[in-house]
PDB file of C-alpha atoms in Angstrom:
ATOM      1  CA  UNK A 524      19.205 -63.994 -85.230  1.00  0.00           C
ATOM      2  CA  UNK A 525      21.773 -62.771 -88.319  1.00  0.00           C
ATOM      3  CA  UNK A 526      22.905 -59.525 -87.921  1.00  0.00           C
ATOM      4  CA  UNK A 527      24.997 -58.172 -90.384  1.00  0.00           C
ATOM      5  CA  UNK A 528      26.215 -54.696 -92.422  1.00  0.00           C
ATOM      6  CA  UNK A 529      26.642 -54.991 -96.056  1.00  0.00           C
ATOM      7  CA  UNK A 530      28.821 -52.617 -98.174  1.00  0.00           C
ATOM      8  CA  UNK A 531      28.893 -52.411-102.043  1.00  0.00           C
ATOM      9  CA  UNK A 532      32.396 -51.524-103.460  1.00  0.00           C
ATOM     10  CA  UNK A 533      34.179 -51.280-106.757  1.00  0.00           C
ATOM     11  CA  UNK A 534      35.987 -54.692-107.614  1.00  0.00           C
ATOM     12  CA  UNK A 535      39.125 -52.616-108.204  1.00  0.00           C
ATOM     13  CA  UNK A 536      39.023 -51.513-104.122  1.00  0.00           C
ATOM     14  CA  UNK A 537      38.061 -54.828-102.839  1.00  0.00           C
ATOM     15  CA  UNK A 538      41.958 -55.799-102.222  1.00  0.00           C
ATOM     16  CA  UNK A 539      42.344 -52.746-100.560  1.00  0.00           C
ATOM     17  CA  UNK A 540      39.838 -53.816 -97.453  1.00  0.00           C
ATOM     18  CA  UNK A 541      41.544 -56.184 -95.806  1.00  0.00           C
ATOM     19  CA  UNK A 542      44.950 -53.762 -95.681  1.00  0.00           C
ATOM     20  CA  UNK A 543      42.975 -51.336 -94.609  1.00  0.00           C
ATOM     21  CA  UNK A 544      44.815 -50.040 -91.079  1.00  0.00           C
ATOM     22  CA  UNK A 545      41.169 -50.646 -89.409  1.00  0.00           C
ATOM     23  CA  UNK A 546      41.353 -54.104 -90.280  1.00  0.00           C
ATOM     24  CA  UNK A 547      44.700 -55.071 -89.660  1.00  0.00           C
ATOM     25  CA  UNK A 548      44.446 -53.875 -86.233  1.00  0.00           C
ATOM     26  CA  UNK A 549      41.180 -55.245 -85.171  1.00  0.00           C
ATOM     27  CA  UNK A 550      41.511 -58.587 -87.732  1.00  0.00           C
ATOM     28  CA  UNK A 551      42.328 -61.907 -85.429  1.00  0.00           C
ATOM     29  CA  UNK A 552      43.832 -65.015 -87.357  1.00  0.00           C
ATOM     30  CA  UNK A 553      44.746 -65.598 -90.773  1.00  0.00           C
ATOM     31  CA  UNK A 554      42.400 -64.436 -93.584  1.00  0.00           C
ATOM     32  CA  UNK A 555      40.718 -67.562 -95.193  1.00  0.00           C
ATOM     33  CA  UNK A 556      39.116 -68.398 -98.525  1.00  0.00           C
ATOM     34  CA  UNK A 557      36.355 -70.205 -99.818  1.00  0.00           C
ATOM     35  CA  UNK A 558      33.897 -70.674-102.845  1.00  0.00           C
ATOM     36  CA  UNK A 559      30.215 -71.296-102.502  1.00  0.00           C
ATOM     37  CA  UNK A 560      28.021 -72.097-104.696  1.00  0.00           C
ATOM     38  CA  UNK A 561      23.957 -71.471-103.338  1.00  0.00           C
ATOM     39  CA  UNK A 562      20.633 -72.715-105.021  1.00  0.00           C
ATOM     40  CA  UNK A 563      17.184 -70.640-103.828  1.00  0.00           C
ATOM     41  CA  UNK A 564      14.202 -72.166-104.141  1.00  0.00           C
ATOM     42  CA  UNK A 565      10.457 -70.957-104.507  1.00  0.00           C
ATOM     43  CA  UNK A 566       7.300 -71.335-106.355  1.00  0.00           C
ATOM     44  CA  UNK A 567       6.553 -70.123-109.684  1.00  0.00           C
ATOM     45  CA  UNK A 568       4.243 -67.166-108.043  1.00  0.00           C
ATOM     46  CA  UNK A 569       7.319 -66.505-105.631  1.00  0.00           C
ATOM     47  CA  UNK A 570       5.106 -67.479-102.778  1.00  0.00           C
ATOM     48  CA  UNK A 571       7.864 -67.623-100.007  1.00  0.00           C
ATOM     49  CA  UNK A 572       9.330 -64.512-101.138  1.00  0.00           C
ATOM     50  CA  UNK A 573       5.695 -62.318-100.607  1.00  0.00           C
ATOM     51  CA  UNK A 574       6.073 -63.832 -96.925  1.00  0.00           C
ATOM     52  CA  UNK A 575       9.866 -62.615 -96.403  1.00  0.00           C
ATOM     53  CA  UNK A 576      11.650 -65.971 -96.802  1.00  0.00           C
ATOM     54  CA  UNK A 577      14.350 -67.430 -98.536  1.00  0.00           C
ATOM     55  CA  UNK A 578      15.399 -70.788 -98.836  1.00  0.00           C
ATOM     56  CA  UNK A 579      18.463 -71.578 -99.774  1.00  0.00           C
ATOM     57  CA  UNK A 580      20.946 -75.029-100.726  1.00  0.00           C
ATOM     58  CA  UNK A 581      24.424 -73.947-101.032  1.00  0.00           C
ATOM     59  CA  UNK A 582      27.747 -75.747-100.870  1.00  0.00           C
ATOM     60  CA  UNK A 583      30.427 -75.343 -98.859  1.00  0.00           C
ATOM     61  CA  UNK A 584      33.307 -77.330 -98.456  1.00  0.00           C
ATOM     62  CA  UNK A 585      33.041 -80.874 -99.055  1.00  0.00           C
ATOM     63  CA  UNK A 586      29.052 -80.657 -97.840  1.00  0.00           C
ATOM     64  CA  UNK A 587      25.749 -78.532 -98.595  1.00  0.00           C
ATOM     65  CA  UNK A 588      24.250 -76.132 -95.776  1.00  0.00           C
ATOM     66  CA  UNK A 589      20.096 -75.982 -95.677  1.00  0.00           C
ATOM     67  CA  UNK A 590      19.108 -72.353 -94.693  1.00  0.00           C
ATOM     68  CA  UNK A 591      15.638 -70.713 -94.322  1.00  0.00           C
ATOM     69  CA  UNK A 592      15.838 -67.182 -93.446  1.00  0.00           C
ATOM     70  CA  UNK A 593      13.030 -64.889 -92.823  1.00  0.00           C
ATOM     71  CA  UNK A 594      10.966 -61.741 -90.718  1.00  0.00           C
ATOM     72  CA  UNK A 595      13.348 -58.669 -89.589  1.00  0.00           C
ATOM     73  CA  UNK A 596      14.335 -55.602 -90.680  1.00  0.00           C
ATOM     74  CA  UNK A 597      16.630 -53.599 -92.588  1.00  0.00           C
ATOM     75  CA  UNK A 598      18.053 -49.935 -92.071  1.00  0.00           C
ATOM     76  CA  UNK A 599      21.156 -48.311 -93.297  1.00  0.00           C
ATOM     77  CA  UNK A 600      22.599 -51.818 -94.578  1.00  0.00           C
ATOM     78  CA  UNK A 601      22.404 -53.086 -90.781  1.00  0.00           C
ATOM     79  CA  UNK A 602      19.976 -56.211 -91.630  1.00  0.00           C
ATOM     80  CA  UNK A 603      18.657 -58.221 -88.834  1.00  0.00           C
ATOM     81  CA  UNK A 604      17.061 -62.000 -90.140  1.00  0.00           C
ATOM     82  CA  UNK A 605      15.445 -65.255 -88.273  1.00  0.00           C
ATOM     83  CA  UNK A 606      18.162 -67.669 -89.828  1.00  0.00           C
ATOM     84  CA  UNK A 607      17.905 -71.444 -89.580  1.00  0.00           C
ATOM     85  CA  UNK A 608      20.734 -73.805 -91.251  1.00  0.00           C
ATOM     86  CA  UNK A 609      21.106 -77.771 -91.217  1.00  0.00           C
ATOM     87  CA  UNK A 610      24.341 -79.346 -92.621  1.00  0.00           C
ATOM     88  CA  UNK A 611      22.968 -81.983 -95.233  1.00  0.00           C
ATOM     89  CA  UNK A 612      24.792 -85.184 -96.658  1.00  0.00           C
ATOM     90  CA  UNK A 613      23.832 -84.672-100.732  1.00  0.00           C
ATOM     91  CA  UNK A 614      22.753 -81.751-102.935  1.00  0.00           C
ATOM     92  CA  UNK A 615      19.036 -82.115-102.283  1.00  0.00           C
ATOM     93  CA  UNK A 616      16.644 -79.887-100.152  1.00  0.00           C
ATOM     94  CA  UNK A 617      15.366 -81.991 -96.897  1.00  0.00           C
ATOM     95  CA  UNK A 618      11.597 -80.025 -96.389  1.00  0.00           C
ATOM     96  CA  UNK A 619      11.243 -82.307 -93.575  1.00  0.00           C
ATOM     97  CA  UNK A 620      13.854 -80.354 -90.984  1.00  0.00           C
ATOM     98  CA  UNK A 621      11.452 -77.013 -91.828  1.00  0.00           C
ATOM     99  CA  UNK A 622       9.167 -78.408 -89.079  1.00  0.00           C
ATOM    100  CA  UNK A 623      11.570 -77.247 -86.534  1.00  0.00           C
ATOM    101  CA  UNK A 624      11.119 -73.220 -87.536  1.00  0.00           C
ATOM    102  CA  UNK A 625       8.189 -70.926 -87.525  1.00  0.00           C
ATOM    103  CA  UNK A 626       7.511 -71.315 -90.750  1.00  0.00           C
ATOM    104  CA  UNK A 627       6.407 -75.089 -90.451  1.00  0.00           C
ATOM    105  CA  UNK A 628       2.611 -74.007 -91.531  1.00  0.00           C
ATOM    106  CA  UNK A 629       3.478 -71.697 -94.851  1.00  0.00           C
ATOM    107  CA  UNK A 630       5.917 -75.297 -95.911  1.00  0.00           C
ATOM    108  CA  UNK A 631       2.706 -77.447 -96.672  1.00  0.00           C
ATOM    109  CA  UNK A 632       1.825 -79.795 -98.679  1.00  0.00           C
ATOM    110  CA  UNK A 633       1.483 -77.810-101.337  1.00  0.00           C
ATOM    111  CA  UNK A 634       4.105 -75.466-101.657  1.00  0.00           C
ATOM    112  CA  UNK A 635       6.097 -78.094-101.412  1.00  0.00           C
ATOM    113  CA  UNK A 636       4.934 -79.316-104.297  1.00  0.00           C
ATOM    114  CA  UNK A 637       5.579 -76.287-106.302  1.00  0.00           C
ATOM    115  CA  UNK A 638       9.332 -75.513-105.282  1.00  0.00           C
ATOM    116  CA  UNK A 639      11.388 -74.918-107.438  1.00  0.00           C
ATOM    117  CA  UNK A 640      15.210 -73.170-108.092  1.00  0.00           C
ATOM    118  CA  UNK A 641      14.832 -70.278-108.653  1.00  0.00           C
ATOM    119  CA  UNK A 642      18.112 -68.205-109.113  1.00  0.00           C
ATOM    120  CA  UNK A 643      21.648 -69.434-107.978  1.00  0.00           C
ATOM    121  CA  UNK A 644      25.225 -67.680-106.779  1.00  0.00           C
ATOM    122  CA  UNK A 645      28.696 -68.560-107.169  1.00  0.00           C
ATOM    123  CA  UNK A 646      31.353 -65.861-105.365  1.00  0.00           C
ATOM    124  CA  UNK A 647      34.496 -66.677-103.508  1.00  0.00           C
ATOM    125  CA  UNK A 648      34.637 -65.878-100.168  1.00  0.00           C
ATOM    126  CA  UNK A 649      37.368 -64.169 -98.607  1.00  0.00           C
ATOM    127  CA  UNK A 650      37.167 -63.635 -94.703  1.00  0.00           C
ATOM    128  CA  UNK A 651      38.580 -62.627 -91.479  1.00  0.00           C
ATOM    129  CA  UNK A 652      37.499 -62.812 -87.773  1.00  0.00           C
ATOM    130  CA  UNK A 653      37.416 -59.066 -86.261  1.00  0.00           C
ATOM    131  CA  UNK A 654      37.787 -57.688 -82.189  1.00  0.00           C
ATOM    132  CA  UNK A 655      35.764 -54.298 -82.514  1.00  0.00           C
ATOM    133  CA  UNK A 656      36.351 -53.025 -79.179  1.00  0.00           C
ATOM    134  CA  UNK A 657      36.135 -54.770 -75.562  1.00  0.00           C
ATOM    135  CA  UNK A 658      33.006 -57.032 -76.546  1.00  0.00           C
ATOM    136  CA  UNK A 659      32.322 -57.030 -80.267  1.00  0.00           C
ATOM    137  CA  UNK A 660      33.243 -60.199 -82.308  1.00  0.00           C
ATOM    138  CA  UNK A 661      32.692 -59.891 -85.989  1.00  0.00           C
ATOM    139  CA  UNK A 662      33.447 -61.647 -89.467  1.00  0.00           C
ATOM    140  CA  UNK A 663      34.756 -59.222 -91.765  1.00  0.00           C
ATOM    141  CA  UNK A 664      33.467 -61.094 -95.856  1.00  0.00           C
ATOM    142  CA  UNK A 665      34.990 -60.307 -98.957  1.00  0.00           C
ATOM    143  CA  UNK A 666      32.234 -61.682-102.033  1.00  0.00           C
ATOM    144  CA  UNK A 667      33.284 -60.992-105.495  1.00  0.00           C
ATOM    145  CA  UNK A 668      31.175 -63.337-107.863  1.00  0.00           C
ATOM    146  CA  UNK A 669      27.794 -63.060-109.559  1.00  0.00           C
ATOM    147  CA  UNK A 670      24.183 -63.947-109.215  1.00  0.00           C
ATOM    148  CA  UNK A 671      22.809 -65.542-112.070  1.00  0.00           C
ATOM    149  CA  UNK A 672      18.924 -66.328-112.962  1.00  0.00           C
ATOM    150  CA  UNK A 673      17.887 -67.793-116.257  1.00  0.00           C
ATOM    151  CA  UNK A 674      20.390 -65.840-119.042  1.00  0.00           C
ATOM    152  CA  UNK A 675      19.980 -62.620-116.730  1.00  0.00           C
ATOM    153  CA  UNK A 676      23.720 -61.688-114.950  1.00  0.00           C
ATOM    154  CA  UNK A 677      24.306 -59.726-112.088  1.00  0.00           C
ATOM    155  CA  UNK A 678      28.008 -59.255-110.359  1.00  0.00           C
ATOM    156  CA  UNK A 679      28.217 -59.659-106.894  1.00  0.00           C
ATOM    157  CA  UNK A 680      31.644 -57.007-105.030  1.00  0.00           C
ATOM    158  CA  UNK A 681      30.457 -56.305-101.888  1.00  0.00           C
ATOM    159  CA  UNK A 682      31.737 -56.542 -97.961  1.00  0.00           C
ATOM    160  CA  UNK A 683      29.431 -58.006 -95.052  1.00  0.00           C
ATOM    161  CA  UNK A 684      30.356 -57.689 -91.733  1.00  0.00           C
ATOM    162  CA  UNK A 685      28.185 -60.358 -89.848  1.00  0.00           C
ATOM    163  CA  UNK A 686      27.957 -60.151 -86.013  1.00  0.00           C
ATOM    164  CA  UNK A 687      29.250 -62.406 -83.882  1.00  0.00           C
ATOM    165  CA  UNK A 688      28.423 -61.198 -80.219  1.00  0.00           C
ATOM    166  CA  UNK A 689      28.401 -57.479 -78.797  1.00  0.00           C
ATOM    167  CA  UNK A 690      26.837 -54.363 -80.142  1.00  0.00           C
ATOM    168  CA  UNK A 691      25.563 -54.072 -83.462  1.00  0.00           C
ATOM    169  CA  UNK A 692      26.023 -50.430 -83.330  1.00  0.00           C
ATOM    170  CA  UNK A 693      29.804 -51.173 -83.109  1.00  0.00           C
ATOM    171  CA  UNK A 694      29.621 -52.611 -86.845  1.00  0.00           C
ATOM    172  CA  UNK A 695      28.366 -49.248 -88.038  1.00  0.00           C
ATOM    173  CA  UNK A 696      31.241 -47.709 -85.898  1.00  0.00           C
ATOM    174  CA  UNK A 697      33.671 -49.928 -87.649  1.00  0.00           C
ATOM    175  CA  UNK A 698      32.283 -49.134 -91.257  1.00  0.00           C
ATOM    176  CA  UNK A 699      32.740 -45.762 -91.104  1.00  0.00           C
ATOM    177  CA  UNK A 700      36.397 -45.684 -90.215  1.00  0.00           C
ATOM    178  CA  UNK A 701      36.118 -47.994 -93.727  1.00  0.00           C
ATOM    179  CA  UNK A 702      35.060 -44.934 -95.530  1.00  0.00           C
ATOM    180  CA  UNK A 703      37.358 -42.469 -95.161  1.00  0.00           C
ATOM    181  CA  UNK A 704      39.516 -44.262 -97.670  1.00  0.00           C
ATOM    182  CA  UNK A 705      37.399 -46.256 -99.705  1.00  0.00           C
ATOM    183  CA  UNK A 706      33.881 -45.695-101.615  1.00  0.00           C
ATOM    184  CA  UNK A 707      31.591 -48.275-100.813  1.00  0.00           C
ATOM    185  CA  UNK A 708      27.838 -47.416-101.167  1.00  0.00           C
ATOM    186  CA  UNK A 709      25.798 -49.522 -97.816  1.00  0.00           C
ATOM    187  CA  UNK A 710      23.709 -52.193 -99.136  1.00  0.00           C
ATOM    188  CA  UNK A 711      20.340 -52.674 -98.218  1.00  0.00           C
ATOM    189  CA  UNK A 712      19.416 -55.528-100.466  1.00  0.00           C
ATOM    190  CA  UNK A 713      20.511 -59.006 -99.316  1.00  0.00           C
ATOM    191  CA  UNK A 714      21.792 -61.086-102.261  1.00  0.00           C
ATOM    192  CA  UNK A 715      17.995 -62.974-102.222  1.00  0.00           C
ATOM    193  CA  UNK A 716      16.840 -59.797-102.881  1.00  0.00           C
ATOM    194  CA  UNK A 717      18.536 -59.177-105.700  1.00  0.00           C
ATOM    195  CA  UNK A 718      18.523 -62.555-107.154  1.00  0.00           C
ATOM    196  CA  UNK A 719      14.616 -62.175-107.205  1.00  0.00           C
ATOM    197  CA  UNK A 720      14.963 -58.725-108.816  1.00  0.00           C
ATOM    198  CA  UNK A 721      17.107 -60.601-111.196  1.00  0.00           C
ATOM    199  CA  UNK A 722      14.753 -63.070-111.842  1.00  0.00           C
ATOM    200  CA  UNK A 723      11.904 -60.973-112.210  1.00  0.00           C
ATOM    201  CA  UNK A 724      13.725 -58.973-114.912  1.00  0.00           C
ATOM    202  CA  UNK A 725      14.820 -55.753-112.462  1.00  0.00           C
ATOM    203  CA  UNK A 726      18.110 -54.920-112.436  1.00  0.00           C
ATOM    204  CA  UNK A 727      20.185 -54.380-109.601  1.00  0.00           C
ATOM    205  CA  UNK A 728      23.156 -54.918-110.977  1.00  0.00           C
ATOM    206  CA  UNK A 729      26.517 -57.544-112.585  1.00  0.00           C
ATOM    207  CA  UNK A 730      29.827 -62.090-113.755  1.00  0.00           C
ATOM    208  CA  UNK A 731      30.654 -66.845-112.813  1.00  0.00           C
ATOM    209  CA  UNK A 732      28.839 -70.086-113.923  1.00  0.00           C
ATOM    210  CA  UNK A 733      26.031 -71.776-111.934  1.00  0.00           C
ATOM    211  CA  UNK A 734      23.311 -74.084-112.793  1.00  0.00           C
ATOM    212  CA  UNK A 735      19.891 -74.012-110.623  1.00  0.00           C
ATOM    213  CA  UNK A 736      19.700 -78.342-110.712  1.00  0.00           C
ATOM    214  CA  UNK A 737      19.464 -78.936-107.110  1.00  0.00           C
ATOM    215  CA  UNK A 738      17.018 -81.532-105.877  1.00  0.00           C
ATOM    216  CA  UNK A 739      13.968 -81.786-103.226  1.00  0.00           C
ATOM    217  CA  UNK A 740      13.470 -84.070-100.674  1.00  0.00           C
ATOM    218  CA  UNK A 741       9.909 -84.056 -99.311  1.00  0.00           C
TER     219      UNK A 741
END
């Protein structure tokens, strides 16, 4: 189960979050920095996203991560997903691993078929490992990029604090020592979410370069 908090916030603030006093005090390690780059895949009618799921390639590193995500709930930017990943050798779905997951029977022959990319990401990743307290663990993300579907642009600025053990209560704690010195608006719209708003022609909001060409292994 993913747990995490999302927080929208100005590019211009962003540096200011990890000097923030909260963070210095509770951060743990070195801040480190990456950039990832994430396909999302469904059918033309948007099949898996009517049944809550996302399926996602992205790359990180020197390899690509596999992730289906799906069911839960979200309330006051506190979202709470099924999340399933598989580190893969090449830049090509492997359908074949989704037998594992509870959503073997929706991944038949036929939707398979009829995958296809659907919108893509590209944001650097800036993070930090947090100690909230006695027992919470947490990993404090910085994503400035954009989301990007067909010629429609939307920017991504926006803070997730993903749970690692403890309390998810305590992340909600931690955010609002956040606020007394910086806006941020809580995010209830995970960045699938937005990319099929995007893709659909909504708008919920946007700037980077990446091209939906990732391949499918049945």
């Amino acid at each position: 189960m993913e747990i995490e908090l999302k927080l929208l916030i100005t590019r211009r603030l962003l540096h200011r979050v990890l000097v923030h006093r909260t963070v210095r005090r509770c951060g743990r390690g070195p801040s480190r920095s990456e950039a990832l780059r994430s396909v999302y895949f469904d059918t033309p009618g948007f099949d898996l996203r009517r049944k809550g799921i996302a399926l996602r390639l992205r790359r990180k590193g020197g390899g690509w991560v596999q992730t289906v995500k799906g069911g839960g709930s979200s309330a006051l930017g506190l979202h709470r997903r099924e999340e399933f990943e598989w580190k893969l050798p090449r830049e090509a779905l492997d359908l074949g691993v989704l037998e594992r997951t509870p959503y073997r029977k929706l991944f038949d022959a036929s939707l398979r078929r009829r995958l296809r990319p659907a919108f893509a990401t590209a944001f650097r990743r800036t993070a930090v490992d947090l100690a909230i307290g006695r027992r919470t663990r947490a990993e404090l993300a910085l994503d400035v990029g954009e989301i990007r579907a067909g010629r429609r642009r939307e920017a991504i600025a926006e803070v997730e604090i993903e749970l690692s053990r403890g309390e998810p209560r305590d992340l909600v704690t931690f955010a609002r020592t956040l606020k007394g010195s910086l806006r941020f608006r809580i995010g209830n719209a995970s960045k699938a979410e937005r990319g099929y708003a995007l893709a659909d022609g909504g708008f919920v909001r946007a700037s980077l370069r990446t091209q939906p060409r990732a391949k499918i292994v049945r």
